[in-house]
Amino acid sequence: MAAIDVPEVQKFIANTPPFSNLSHAQITTLLTGMSLSYVRQGQKLVLIDESATVHLIRRGACEIRTPKGALVDQIADGECFGVLTVLAQNPDGLEVIAMEDSLVYRFDKQAFCKVLEQSESLALFFKHTRQHRSRKLSRSQSADLNTPVLQLSTPIEQIMTRQLVQATLDETVQVAAARMTEARVSSILIIEDKHLVGIVTDRDLRSRVLALGMSAEVTLANIMTGDPATLEPTALVMEAQTLMSEHNIHHLPIVSAEGVPVGMMTAADLLRHQELSPILLINQIHRQLTVESLARVCQQWPTLIVNLILTDMKPADIGKVLAAVSDNLTQRLIELAINELGEPPMAFQFLVFGSQARSDQSLGSDQDNGLMLSRAPTEVEGAYFSALARFVCDGLGDCGIRLCPGDIMASNPKWRMTRSQWQQVFSKWISSSTPEALLKASIFFDVRCVYGDEESVVTLLKSMQTEVANHSLFLATLTRSALASKPPLGFFRHFLLESSGEHKHQLDLKHQGLALINDIARLYGLACDRYRVGTIERLEQAIYEKRISSDTARNLMDAWHELNALRLEAQRRHWQSSGKASAYLDPSLLSPLERTHLKATFAIIKDAQEVALQHFAGGYA
């Protein structure tokens, strides 16, 4: 233990919630008997005897774990542990492990309890902390922790097979079959210059060799599946499930960013790992033969979202899950439309905009979509696509993705165009920079193709970026327009709440928070050489291309995750209580520390807006 520098500690505690609400006398009492410890990375802190008291991390990071090693919480600078020890004698035997070299203050238990009795706000804060960690502990000890929904966010690398069986292009089927039998695997990877070029499975040996009476001396190059579908090891189980379901494959090679095989995922691996309800929903969607049966299946949609939120899945991962379900639902509706209307007279792309394009949908999201045609249609062809678009948009509405209030849907003939017409519209918006054009840009420049050839959309986006690069005034004007809205913080960092109406005294987390980050990310996305659609992906690309400082971008990402989590939780509460989704939050429902974090989050957005204003608009609002 080391002696403490009293003035320095007083200053630190006075600026650290919840202690910042204490009087000078109470802080002085807290300092009585306080000591400072240096804790090395990996060191375990067992809270017994004189150490069974509250600790405050001055600098560093720690994990709180159960005796069996299950993670309960992660804490860092300015956060406390030992709360359960003081309030309930740590009945669960929780342990604290330093994640990095740390400096930790230890309060004298008697002095701490004395202040705890004097300060109602301090007692409420630590009661909230205790309840929060108790809930996490309950989840970590529950069999439900292994639930299908939670494990959607498991990275593939945690469950993939790492022992790979490989062959070359000129090796024979007989050699490969013998190697597969010896290794007791059902597939073999075909490698050339250390890179994956193909795959051969048991099914290939049966259908492409035995069934056709081919010789066992035929080379693998003649029967393999070339350029197979792959994922990187950091992809999620959800992505692997979706990809394998869409391509009807049972073997998925896992490759590094350089294309070098590092693992294999099979359908059996996934079945052993879990039974995934969103995947079941997607499979059910593709088995439906009518819009009516699709609508019945999609009644699970709100429950699925609520379950995802309740399992504490990361907001970004929830967005990916919902985008996968939405994309597959849209694709199935297009297939049903084609079954009813006949084959389309030309190739087309079904485009989605806004939140579905960014993969950040939530409860109550509406649809924004359009059609891109390969050429100008005749009157008869135009009627076909009008019927198809109406079928899909109405079907999405029946399935729970409500119609767009602004009529930005493929059913509106205004948003059914050829690629050249879409390019002309984009060019017009960019060159005119009118308020209406800027509003359209904020919606339509977040675009993704969910049906048809994606390359046409890539070409459209490249053309749009070229136009933006040639019109610096547009980016400056878009910046000023995007940054006109500010986070809801007033002087002295008080929240600026709704003053009247249904949401009086509440915060609009969507329009006053998340939308502002999306707008900032879109600006940087337009400035990057490689155009990305998701907000987090845009910020990561901007870091990679050195368009934004790593600190600013990382702060914005953290703010995005924080606000998204609050929005989803607020929507869950509203939905379960009223059947309606709302992104409004009453800040009085938050703990003092959570309110402090939220104010810091809004401050981060405000600072990032100032940086973007300097970068894209010369500092002129």
Coordinates of C-alpha atoms in Angstrom, one line a residue:
M1 CA 0.0 0.0 0.0
A2 CA 1.2 3.5 -0.7
A3 CA 0.4 6.8 1.0
I4 CA -2.0 9.1 -0.9
D5 CA -1.6 12.7 -2.1
V6 CA -4.6 14.1 -0.3
P7 CA -5.1 17.3 -2.4
E8 CA -4.8 15.3 -5.6
V9 CA -7.2 12.6 -4.4
Q10 CA -9.7 15.2 -3.2
K11 CA -9.7 16.8 -6.7
F12 CA -10.1 13.4 -8.4
I13 CA -13.0 12.4 -6.2
A14 CA -14.7 15.7 -6.4
N15 CA -14.8 15.3 -10.2
T16 CA -15.8 11.7 -10.3
P17 CA -19.5 10.7 -10.1
P18 CA -21.2 9.8 -7.8
F19 CA -18.7 11.3 -5.3
S20 CA -18.9 14.7 -7.0
N21 CA -22.3 15.2 -5.3
L22 CA -20.7 14.9 -1.8
S23 CA -19.9 17.8 0.5
H24 CA -16.4 18.8 1.3
A25 CA -16.8 17.3 4.8
Q26 CA -18.1 14.0 3.4
I27 CA -15.2 13.8 1.0
T28 CA -12.8 14.4 3.9
T29 CA -14.4 11.6 5.8
L30 CA -14.0 9.3 2.8
L31 CA -10.2 10.0 2.7
T32 CA -9.9 8.8 6.3
G33 CA -7.9 5.5 6.1
M34 CA -7.8 5.5 2.3
S35 CA -4.8 3.8 0.6
L36 CA -3.4 3.4 -2.9
S37 CA -2.4 0.1 -4.5
Y38 CA -0.6 -0.8 -7.6
V39 CA -2.1 -3.8 -9.3
R40 CA -0.3 -5.7 -12.0
Q41 CA -2.0 -7.0 -15.1
G42 CA -3.6 -10.4 -14.4
Q43 CA -3.5 -10.0 -10.7
K44 CA -6.5 -11.3 -8.8
L45 CA -8.0 -9.2 -6.0
V46 CA -10.0 -11.3 -3.5
L47 CA -12.3 -9.1 -1.4
I48 CA -11.9 -10.6 2.0
D49 CA -10.9 -9.3 5.5
E50 CA -9.7 -5.7 5.3
S51 CA -9.9 -5.7 1.6
A52 CA -13.7 -6.4 1.7
T53 CA -14.5 -2.8 1.0
V54 CA -15.2 -0.5 -2.0
H55 CA -12.3 0.3 -4.3
L56 CA -12.1 3.1 -6.9
I57 CA -10.0 2.7 -10.0
R58 CA -7.7 5.7 -10.4
R59 CA -6.2 4.5 -13.6
G60 CA -6.5 1.2 -15.4
A61 CA -9.1 -1.5 -16.0
C62 CA -10.5 -4.6 -14.3
E63 CA -12.9 -7.4 -14.9
I64 CA -15.4 -8.7 -12.3
R65 CA -15.8 -12.5 -12.6
T66 CA -17.6 -15.4 -10.9
P67 CA -15.5 -18.1 -9.2
K68 CA -16.1 -20.2 -12.3
G69 CA -14.7 -17.4 -14.5
A70 CA -17.9 -16.1 -16.1
L71 CA -17.7 -12.3 -16.9
V72 CA -20.0 -10.1 -14.9
D73 CA -18.7 -6.6 -15.7
Q74 CA -15.7 -4.6 -17.0
I75 CA -14.8 -1.4 -15.4
A76 CA -12.1 1.3 -15.8
D77 CA -11.0 4.8 -14.7
G78 CA -13.4 6.3 -12.2
E79 CA -15.5 3.2 -11.6
C80 CA -15.8 1.1 -8.4
F81 CA -15.7 -2.5 -7.4
G82 CA -16.4 -4.1 -4.0
V83 CA -19.9 -2.7 -4.0
L84 CA -21.5 -6.1 -3.4
T85 CA -19.0 -6.8 -0.7
V86 CA -20.0 -3.8 1.3
L87 CA -23.8 -4.0 0.7
A88 CA -24.3 -7.8 0.8
Q89 CA -21.0 -9.4 2.0
N90 CA -20.3 -10.7 -1.5
P91 CA -22.4 -13.9 -1.2
D92 CA -21.5 -15.0 -4.8
G93 CA -17.7 -14.9 -4.2
L94 CA -17.1 -12.4 -7.0
E95 CA -13.4 -11.9 -8.0
V96 CA -11.7 -8.9 -9.5
I97 CA -8.9 -9.3 -12.0
A98 CA -6.8 -6.5 -13.4
M99 CA -6.9 -6.3 -17.2
E100 CA -3.9 -4.0 -17.3
D101 CA -1.5 -2.4 -14.8
S102 CA -3.8 -0.3 -12.6
L103 CA -3.8 2.2 -9.7
V104 CA -6.6 1.6 -7.2
Y105 CA -7.8 3.5 -4.2
R106 CA -9.2 1.5 -1.3
F107 CA -11.7 3.1 1.0
D108 CA -11.7 2.4 4.7
K109 CA -14.9 0.3 5.1
Q110 CA -16.1 2.1 8.3
A111 CA -15.5 5.6 6.8
F112 CA -17.2 4.6 3.5
C113 CA -20.3 3.2 5.3
K114 CA -20.5 6.4 7.4
V115 CA -20.7 8.6 4.3
L116 CA -23.1 6.1 2.7
E117 CA -25.5 6.6 5.6
Q118 CA -25.3 10.4 5.2
S119 CA -25.7 10.6 1.5
E120 CA -29.0 9.4 -0.1
S121 CA -27.6 10.0 -3.7
L122 CA -24.5 8.0 -3.0
A123 CA -26.6 5.1 -1.5
L124 CA -29.0 5.2 -4.5
F125 CA -26.1 5.1 -6.9
F126 CA -24.5 2.1 -5.3
K127 CA -27.8 0.4 -4.9
H128 CA -28.3 0.8 -8.7
T129 CA -24.8 -0.5 -9.3
R130 CA -25.4 -3.5 -7.1
Q131 CA -28.7 -4.3 -9.0
H132 CA -27.0 -3.8 -12.3
R133 CA -24.2 -6.3 -11.5
S134 CA -26.6 -8.7 -9.9
R135 CA -28.6 -8.8 -13.1
K136 CA -25.4 -9.5 -15.1
L137 CA -24.4 -12.2 -12.6
S138 CA -27.8 -13.8 -12.9
R139 CA -27.4 -13.9 -16.7
S140 CA -23.9 -15.3 -16.5
Q141 CA -25.1 -18.1 -14.2
S142 CA -28.3 -18.9 -16.1
A143 CA -28.5 -21.6 -18.7
D144 CA -30.3 -18.9 -20.8
L145 CA -26.8 -17.3 -21.4
N146 CA -26.3 -20.0 -23.9
T147 CA -29.5 -19.0 -25.7
P148 CA -29.6 -18.9 -29.5
V149 CA -30.1 -15.1 -29.7
L150 CA -27.1 -14.2 -27.5
Q151 CA -24.8 -16.5 -29.4
L152 CA -25.6 -14.8 -32.7
S153 CA -22.8 -12.4 -31.9
T154 CA -20.2 -15.1 -31.4
P155 CA -17.3 -14.6 -33.8
I156 CA -16.7 -17.5 -36.1
E157 CA -13.2 -18.0 -35.0
Q158 CA -14.4 -19.2 -31.6
I159 CA -16.2 -22.2 -33.0
M160 CA -14.6 -22.9 -36.4
T161 CA -12.4 -26.0 -37.1
R162 CA -8.7 -25.0 -37.4
Q163 CA -7.3 -28.4 -38.6
L164 CA -7.6 -28.1 -42.4
V165 CA -7.2 -30.8 -45.0
Q166 CA -5.8 -29.4 -48.2
A167 CA -4.9 -30.5 -51.8
T168 CA -3.6 -29.1 -55.0
L169 CA -5.4 -28.7 -58.3
D170 CA -3.6 -31.5 -60.1
E171 CA -4.1 -34.1 -57.4
T172 CA -6.6 -36.9 -58.1
V173 CA -10.0 -37.7 -56.6
Q174 CA -8.7 -40.9 -55.2
V175 CA -5.8 -39.2 -53.4
A176 CA -8.2 -36.5 -52.0
A177 CA -10.8 -39.1 -50.9
A178 CA -8.1 -41.1 -49.1
R179 CA -6.9 -38.0 -47.3
M180 CA -10.5 -37.0 -46.3
T181 CA -11.1 -40.5 -45.0
E182 CA -7.9 -40.5 -43.0
A183 CA -8.7 -37.1 -41.4
R184 CA -12.4 -38.0 -41.0
V185 CA -13.6 -34.8 -42.7
S186 CA -16.3 -34.2 -45.3
S187 CA -14.4 -31.6 -47.4
I188 CA -11.0 -30.7 -48.7
L189 CA -9.7 -27.3 -49.7
I190 CA -8.0 -26.8 -53.0
I191 CA -4.9 -24.5 -52.6
E192 CA -2.7 -22.7 -55.1
D193 CA 0.1 -20.4 -53.9
K194 CA -1.2 -20.6 -50.4
H195 CA -4.6 -19.2 -51.5
L196 CA -8.0 -20.9 -51.6
V197 CA -9.1 -21.6 -55.2
G198 CA -11.8 -24.2 -54.6
I199 CA -13.4 -26.8 -52.4
V200 CA -14.5 -30.5 -52.9
T201 CA -17.0 -32.1 -50.5
D202 CA -18.4 -35.5 -50.0
R203 CA -21.5 -34.4 -52.0
D204 CA -19.2 -33.4 -54.9
L205 CA -17.6 -36.9 -54.9
R206 CA -21.0 -38.5 -55.1
S207 CA -22.7 -36.3 -57.6
R208 CA -19.8 -35.3 -59.8
V209 CA -17.7 -38.4 -59.8
L210 CA -19.5 -41.6 -58.8
A211 CA -22.9 -40.7 -60.2
L212 CA -21.3 -39.9 -63.6
G213 CA -19.1 -42.9 -63.6
M214 CA -15.9 -40.8 -63.8
S215 CA -12.5 -42.3 -63.1
A216 CA -10.9 -42.0 -59.7
E217 CA -7.9 -40.5 -61.5
V218 CA -9.7 -37.4 -62.6
T219 CA -8.1 -34.3 -61.1
L220 CA -9.7 -32.1 -58.5
A221 CA -9.6 -29.1 -60.8
N222 CA -12.3 -30.8 -62.9
I223 CA -14.8 -31.4 -60.1
M224 CA -14.2 -28.7 -57.5
T225 CA -16.4 -25.7 -56.7
G226 CA -14.2 -22.8 -57.7
D227 CA -14.1 -19.5 -55.9
P228 CA -16.3 -20.7 -53.1
A229 CA -18.2 -18.5 -50.6
T230 CA -16.0 -17.5 -47.7
L231 CA -16.0 -15.4 -44.6
E232 CA -13.2 -13.9 -42.4
P233 CA -12.8 -15.3 -38.9
T234 CA -14.0 -12.1 -37.3
A235 CA -17.4 -12.5 -38.9
L236 CA -20.4 -13.4 -36.7
V237 CA -22.1 -16.8 -36.5
M238 CA -25.2 -15.0 -37.8
E239 CA -23.4 -14.1 -41.0
A240 CA -22.2 -17.6 -41.5
Q241 CA -25.7 -19.0 -40.9
T242 CA -27.2 -16.5 -43.4
L243 CA -24.5 -17.1 -46.1
M244 CA -24.8 -20.9 -45.8
S245 CA -28.6 -20.7 -45.9
E246 CA -28.6 -18.4 -48.9
H247 CA -26.1 -20.5 -51.0
N248 CA -27.5 -23.9 -49.7
I249 CA -24.0 -25.0 -48.7
H250 CA -22.9 -27.1 -45.7
H251 CA -19.2 -26.2 -45.8
L252 CA -17.9 -22.6 -45.4
P253 CA -14.1 -22.0 -45.7
I254 CA -12.9 -19.3 -43.3
V255 CA -10.0 -17.2 -44.8
S256 CA -7.8 -14.3 -43.7
A257 CA -8.0 -10.9 -45.3
E258 CA -5.3 -12.0 -47.7
G259 CA -7.4 -15.1 -48.8
V260 CA -5.3 -17.7 -46.9
P261 CA -7.5 -20.5 -45.4
V262 CA -7.5 -20.4 -41.6
G263 CA -10.5 -22.5 -40.7
M264 CA -13.6 -24.4 -41.8
M265 CA -17.2 -24.0 -40.7
T266 CA -19.7 -26.8 -41.3
A267 CA -23.5 -27.1 -40.8
A268 CA -22.8 -29.7 -38.1
D269 CA -20.5 -27.2 -36.3
L270 CA -23.3 -24.7 -36.2
L271 CA -26.0 -27.2 -35.1
R272 CA -23.7 -28.3 -32.3
H273 CA -23.2 -24.7 -31.3
Q274 CA -26.8 -23.5 -31.2
E275 CA -30.2 -23.4 -32.7
L276 CA -30.7 -19.9 -33.9
S277 CA -34.2 -18.3 -33.8
P278 CA -33.4 -15.6 -36.4
I279 CA -32.1 -18.2 -38.7
L280 CA -35.2 -20.2 -38.2
L281 CA -37.2 -17.1 -39.0
I282 CA -35.3 -16.6 -42.2
N283 CA -35.8 -20.3 -43.1
Q284 CA -39.5 -20.0 -42.4
I285 CA -39.7 -16.8 -44.6
H286 CA -38.2 -18.7 -47.6
R287 CA -40.7 -21.5 -47.2
Q288 CA -43.8 -19.4 -47.3
L289 CA -45.9 -19.4 -50.5
T290 CA -48.2 -16.4 -49.8
V291 CA -48.0 -12.9 -48.4
E292 CA -50.6 -13.9 -45.8
S293 CA -48.5 -16.8 -44.5
L294 CA -45.4 -14.5 -44.5
A295 CA -47.3 -12.0 -42.4
R296 CA -48.2 -14.7 -39.9
V297 CA -44.5 -15.8 -39.7
C298 CA -43.3 -12.2 -39.3
Q299 CA -45.5 -11.7 -36.2
Q300 CA -42.4 -13.0 -34.5
W301 CA -40.5 -9.8 -35.6
P302 CA -41.2 -7.6 -32.6
T303 CA -40.6 -10.4 -30.1
L304 CA -37.3 -11.3 -31.9
I305 CA -36.1 -7.6 -31.5
V306 CA -37.1 -7.5 -27.9
N307 CA -35.3 -10.8 -27.2
L308 CA -32.2 -9.4 -28.9
I309 CA -32.2 -6.3 -26.7
L310 CA -32.9 -8.3 -23.5
T311 CA -29.8 -10.5 -24.2
D312 CA -27.5 -7.5 -24.2
M313 CA -26.4 -8.1 -27.7
K314 CA -24.3 -5.3 -29.1
P315 CA -26.4 -2.7 -31.0
A316 CA -24.3 -3.1 -34.1
D317 CA -24.9 -6.8 -34.1
I318 CA -28.6 -6.4 -33.5
G319 CA -28.6 -4.1 -36.6
K320 CA -26.9 -6.9 -38.7
V321 CA -29.4 -9.5 -37.5
L322 CA -32.4 -7.2 -38.4
A323 CA -30.9 -6.3 -41.8
A324 CA -30.4 -10.0 -42.6
V325 CA -34.1 -10.7 -41.8
S326 CA -35.3 -7.6 -43.7
D327 CA -33.2 -8.4 -46.7
N328 CA -34.4 -12.0 -46.8
L329 CA -38.0 -10.9 -46.4
T330 CA -37.7 -8.4 -49.2
Q331 CA -36.1 -11.1 -51.5
R332 CA -38.9 -13.6 -50.7
L333 CA -41.6 -11.0 -51.5
I334 CA -39.9 -10.3 -54.8
E335 CA -39.8 -14.0 -55.6
L336 CA -43.5 -14.3 -54.8
A337 CA -44.3 -11.3 -56.9
I338 CA -42.4 -12.9 -59.9
N339 CA -44.3 -16.2 -59.3
E340 CA -47.6 -14.2 -59.6
L341 CA -46.7 -11.7 -62.4
G342 CA -44.3 -13.8 -64.5
E343 CA -40.6 -13.4 -65.3
P344 CA -39.5 -9.7 -65.3
P345 CA -39.0 -8.2 -68.8
M346 CA -35.5 -7.0 -67.9
A347 CA -32.9 -7.2 -65.2
F348 CA -33.5 -4.9 -62.2
Q349 CA -32.1 -4.1 -58.8
F350 CA -34.2 -3.6 -55.7
L351 CA -32.6 -0.8 -53.6
V352 CA -33.0 0.0 -49.9
F353 CA -32.1 3.3 -48.3
G354 CA -31.7 4.7 -44.9
S355 CA -31.6 2.5 -41.8
Q356 CA -32.0 -0.8 -43.7
A357 CA -29.1 0.2 -46.0
R358 CA -26.9 1.1 -43.0
S359 CA -28.0 -2.1 -41.1
D360 CA -29.2 -0.1 -38.1
Q361 CA -32.9 -0.9 -38.1
S362 CA -34.8 -1.1 -34.8
L363 CA -38.4 -1.4 -33.6
G364 CA -40.8 0.7 -35.6
S365 CA -38.4 1.3 -38.6
D366 CA -40.2 2.1 -41.8
Q367 CA -39.2 1.1 -45.3
D368 CA -37.3 3.3 -47.8
N369 CA -36.7 1.6 -51.1
G370 CA -36.6 2.0 -54.9
L371 CA -36.1 0.1 -58.2
M372 CA -33.2 0.5 -60.7
L373 CA -34.0 -0.8 -64.2
S374 CA -31.5 -1.9 -66.8
R375 CA -33.2 0.3 -69.5
A376 CA -36.2 2.5 -70.0
P377 CA -39.4 0.4 -69.9
T378 CA -42.2 0.3 -72.4
E379 CA -45.7 1.1 -71.1
V380 CA -46.4 -2.6 -70.6
E381 CA -43.0 -3.2 -68.9
G382 CA -43.6 -0.2 -66.7
A383 CA -47.0 -1.6 -65.6
Y384 CA -45.2 -4.9 -64.7
F385 CA -42.7 -3.1 -62.4
S386 CA -45.4 -1.0 -60.9
A387 CA -47.3 -4.1 -59.9
L388 CA -44.1 -5.8 -58.6
A389 CA -43.2 -2.8 -56.5
R390 CA -46.7 -2.4 -55.1
F391 CA -46.7 -6.2 -54.2
V392 CA -43.4 -5.9 -52.4
C393 CA -44.0 -2.6 -50.5
D394 CA -47.5 -3.6 -49.4
G395 CA -46.2 -7.0 -48.4
L396 CA -43.4 -5.5 -46.3
G397 CA -46.1 -3.4 -44.6
D398 CA -48.3 -6.4 -43.9
C399 CA -45.2 -8.1 -42.4
G400 CA -44.5 -5.3 -40.0
I401 CA -42.2 -2.9 -41.8
R402 CA -44.4 0.0 -42.1
L403 CA -44.9 2.1 -45.3
C404 CA -42.7 5.2 -45.6
P405 CA -44.7 8.3 -44.5
G406 CA -42.7 10.3 -47.1
D407 CA -43.6 7.8 -49.9
I408 CA -39.9 7.0 -50.5
M409 CA -40.8 3.5 -51.9
A410 CA -40.5 1.6 -55.1
S411 CA -44.3 1.7 -55.4
N412 CA -43.9 5.5 -56.1
P413 CA -43.1 5.8 -59.8
K414 CA -40.8 8.6 -58.9
W415 CA -38.3 6.1 -57.4
R416 CA -38.3 3.6 -60.3
M417 CA -35.6 4.6 -62.7
T418 CA -32.8 3.4 -64.9
R419 CA -29.2 3.6 -63.7
S420 CA -28.6 6.6 -65.9
Q421 CA -31.7 8.3 -64.5
W422 CA -30.6 7.6 -60.9
Q423 CA -27.2 9.1 -61.9
Q424 CA -28.9 12.2 -63.3
V425 CA -31.0 12.7 -60.2
F426 CA -27.9 12.3 -57.9
S427 CA -26.1 14.8 -60.1
K428 CA -28.9 17.3 -60.0
W429 CA -29.0 17.1 -56.2
I430 CA -25.3 17.6 -55.9
S431 CA -25.1 20.5 -58.3
S432 CA -28.1 22.4 -57.0
S433 CA -27.5 22.0 -53.2
T434 CA -31.0 23.2 -52.5
P435 CA -32.5 22.4 -49.0
E436 CA -34.7 19.7 -50.7
A437 CA -31.6 18.2 -52.5
L438 CA -29.6 18.1 -49.3
L439 CA -32.5 16.3 -47.5
K440 CA -32.7 13.8 -50.4
A441 CA -28.9 13.2 -50.2
S442 CA -29.1 12.4 -46.5
I443 CA -31.6 9.6 -47.4
F444 CA -30.6 8.3 -50.8
F445 CA -26.8 8.3 -50.3
D446 CA -27.3 5.5 -47.8
V447 CA -28.1 2.8 -50.4
R448 CA -27.7 -0.9 -50.7
C449 CA -28.8 -3.5 -53.3
V450 CA -30.8 -6.5 -51.8
Y451 CA -31.9 -8.1 -55.1
G452 CA -30.2 -8.1 -58.5
D453 CA -26.7 -7.4 -59.7
E454 CA -24.9 -5.3 -57.0
E455 CA -22.2 -4.1 -59.5
S456 CA -24.7 -1.6 -61.0
V457 CA -25.2 0.0 -57.6
V458 CA -21.4 0.1 -57.1
T459 CA -21.1 1.9 -60.4
L460 CA -23.8 4.3 -59.3
L461 CA -22.0 5.1 -56.1
K462 CA -18.7 5.6 -57.8
S463 CA -20.3 8.1 -60.2
M464 CA -21.9 9.9 -57.3
Q465 CA -18.6 10.2 -55.4
T466 CA -17.0 11.6 -58.6
E467 CA -19.7 14.2 -58.7
V468 CA -19.2 15.1 -55.1
A469 CA -15.5 15.4 -55.5
N470 CA -16.1 17.9 -58.4
H471 CA -18.5 20.0 -56.3
S472 CA -16.8 21.1 -53.2
L473 CA -19.6 23.6 -52.5
F474 CA -22.0 20.7 -52.2
L475 CA -20.0 19.0 -49.4
A476 CA -19.7 22.3 -47.6
T477 CA -23.4 23.0 -47.9
L478 CA -24.3 19.5 -46.9
T479 CA -22.1 19.9 -43.9
R480 CA -23.7 23.1 -42.8
S481 CA -27.1 21.6 -43.3
A482 CA -26.3 18.4 -41.5
L483 CA -24.7 20.2 -38.5
A484 CA -27.6 22.7 -38.1
S485 CA -29.1 20.4 -35.5
K486 CA -27.2 20.2 -32.3
P487 CA -27.2 17.7 -29.4
P488 CA -29.7 18.6 -26.6
L489 CA -27.2 20.2 -24.2
G490 CA -27.6 23.7 -22.9
F491 CA -25.4 26.0 -20.8
F492 CA -23.8 24.2 -17.9
R493 CA -24.5 21.0 -19.8
H494 CA -28.1 20.7 -18.8
F495 CA -30.3 18.5 -21.0
L496 CA -32.6 20.4 -23.4
L497 CA -35.8 18.4 -23.1
E498 CA -39.1 18.5 -25.1
S499 CA -41.1 21.4 -23.6
S500 CA -44.6 20.2 -24.6
G501 CA -46.6 17.5 -26.2
E502 CA -46.7 13.7 -25.8
H503 CA -42.9 13.6 -25.1
K504 CA -42.6 16.5 -22.7
H505 CA -39.5 16.4 -20.5
Q506 CA -38.0 13.7 -22.7
L507 CA -35.0 13.3 -25.1
D508 CA -35.3 12.3 -28.7
L509 CA -32.4 9.8 -29.0
K510 CA -32.9 9.2 -32.7
H511 CA -33.1 12.7 -34.1
Q512 CA -31.1 14.5 -31.4
G513 CA -28.4 11.9 -31.1
L514 CA -28.0 9.0 -33.5
A515 CA -29.0 10.9 -36.7
L516 CA -26.3 13.5 -35.9
I517 CA -23.6 10.8 -35.8
N518 CA -25.0 9.3 -39.0
D519 CA -24.8 12.7 -40.7
I520 CA -21.2 13.2 -39.6
A521 CA -20.2 9.7 -40.7
R522 CA -21.9 10.3 -44.1
L523 CA -19.8 13.4 -44.7
Y524 CA -16.6 11.5 -44.1
G525 CA -17.9 8.6 -46.1
L526 CA -18.4 10.9 -49.1
A527 CA -14.9 12.2 -48.7
C528 CA -13.3 8.8 -48.7
D529 CA -11.9 7.0 -51.7
R530 CA -13.8 3.8 -50.8
Y531 CA -17.5 4.4 -50.2
R532 CA -19.0 2.5 -47.2
V533 CA -22.7 2.6 -46.2
G534 CA -22.8 1.7 -42.4
T535 CA -22.0 4.5 -39.9
I536 CA -19.3 2.5 -38.1
E537 CA -17.8 1.3 -41.4
R538 CA -17.6 4.8 -42.7
L539 CA -15.8 6.0 -39.6
E540 CA -13.4 3.1 -39.7
Q541 CA -12.7 3.8 -43.4
A542 CA -12.1 7.5 -42.6
I543 CA -9.5 6.4 -40.0
Y544 CA -7.9 4.1 -42.6
E545 CA -7.7 6.9 -45.2
K546 CA -6.6 9.4 -42.6
R547 CA -9.6 11.7 -43.2
I548 CA -10.3 11.9 -39.5
S549 CA -8.3 11.5 -36.3
S550 CA -8.5 8.1 -34.7
D551 CA -9.5 9.8 -31.3
T552 CA -12.4 11.7 -32.9
A553 CA -13.7 8.7 -34.8
R554 CA -13.4 6.3 -31.9
N555 CA -15.2 8.7 -29.6
L556 CA -18.0 8.9 -32.2
M557 CA -18.2 5.1 -32.5
D558 CA -18.5 4.8 -28.7
A559 CA -21.2 7.5 -28.7
W560 CA -23.1 5.7 -31.5
H561 CA -23.0 2.4 -29.5
E562 CA -24.0 4.2 -26.3
L563 CA -27.0 6.0 -27.9
N564 CA -28.1 3.0 -29.8
A565 CA -28.2 0.9 -26.7
L566 CA -30.3 3.5 -24.9
R567 CA -32.6 3.9 -27.9
L568 CA -33.2 0.1 -28.2
E569 CA -33.8 -0.2 -24.4
A570 CA -36.2 2.7 -24.5
Q571 CA -38.0 1.2 -27.5
R572 CA -38.3 -2.1 -25.7
R573 CA -39.9 -0.5 -22.7
H574 CA -42.3 1.5 -24.8
W575 CA -43.2 -1.6 -26.9
Q576 CA -43.8 -3.9 -24.0
S577 CA -45.9 -1.3 -22.2
S578 CA -47.9 0.1 -25.0
G579 CA -47.3 -1.9 -28.2
K580 CA -45.7 1.2 -29.8
A581 CA -42.1 1.9 -30.5
S582 CA -40.6 5.2 -29.3
A583 CA -37.0 6.4 -29.3
Y584 CA -37.8 9.0 -26.6
L585 CA -36.1 8.7 -23.2
D586 CA -36.9 10.3 -19.9
P587 CA -33.4 11.0 -18.4
S588 CA -34.8 10.9 -14.9
L589 CA -35.0 7.1 -15.3
L590 CA -31.2 7.0 -15.6
S591 CA -28.8 6.8 -12.7
P592 CA -26.6 9.8 -11.9
L593 CA -23.7 8.1 -13.6
E594 CA -25.7 7.1 -16.7
R595 CA -26.8 10.8 -17.0
T596 CA -23.2 11.9 -16.7
H597 CA -22.2 9.4 -19.5
L598 CA -25.1 10.6 -21.7
K599 CA -24.1 14.2 -21.3
A600 CA -20.5 13.3 -22.2
T601 CA -21.8 11.4 -25.2
F602 CA -23.7 14.5 -26.4
A603 CA -20.6 16.6 -25.8
I604 CA -18.6 14.2 -28.0
I605 CA -21.1 14.7 -30.8
K606 CA -20.9 18.5 -30.4
D607 CA -17.1 18.5 -30.6
A608 CA -17.1 16.2 -33.6
Q609 CA -19.6 18.6 -35.4
E610 CA -17.1 21.4 -34.8
V611 CA -14.3 19.3 -36.3
A612 CA -16.4 18.4 -39.3
L613 CA -17.4 22.1 -39.8
Q614 CA -13.8 23.1 -39.9
H615 CA -12.8 20.2 -42.2
F616 CA -15.6 20.5 -44.8
A617 CA -17.0 24.0 -44.5
G618 CA -14.1 26.1 -43.5
G619 CA -15.6 26.6 -40.1
Y620 CA -18.6 28.6 -41.4
A621 CA -22.0 27.4 -40.2

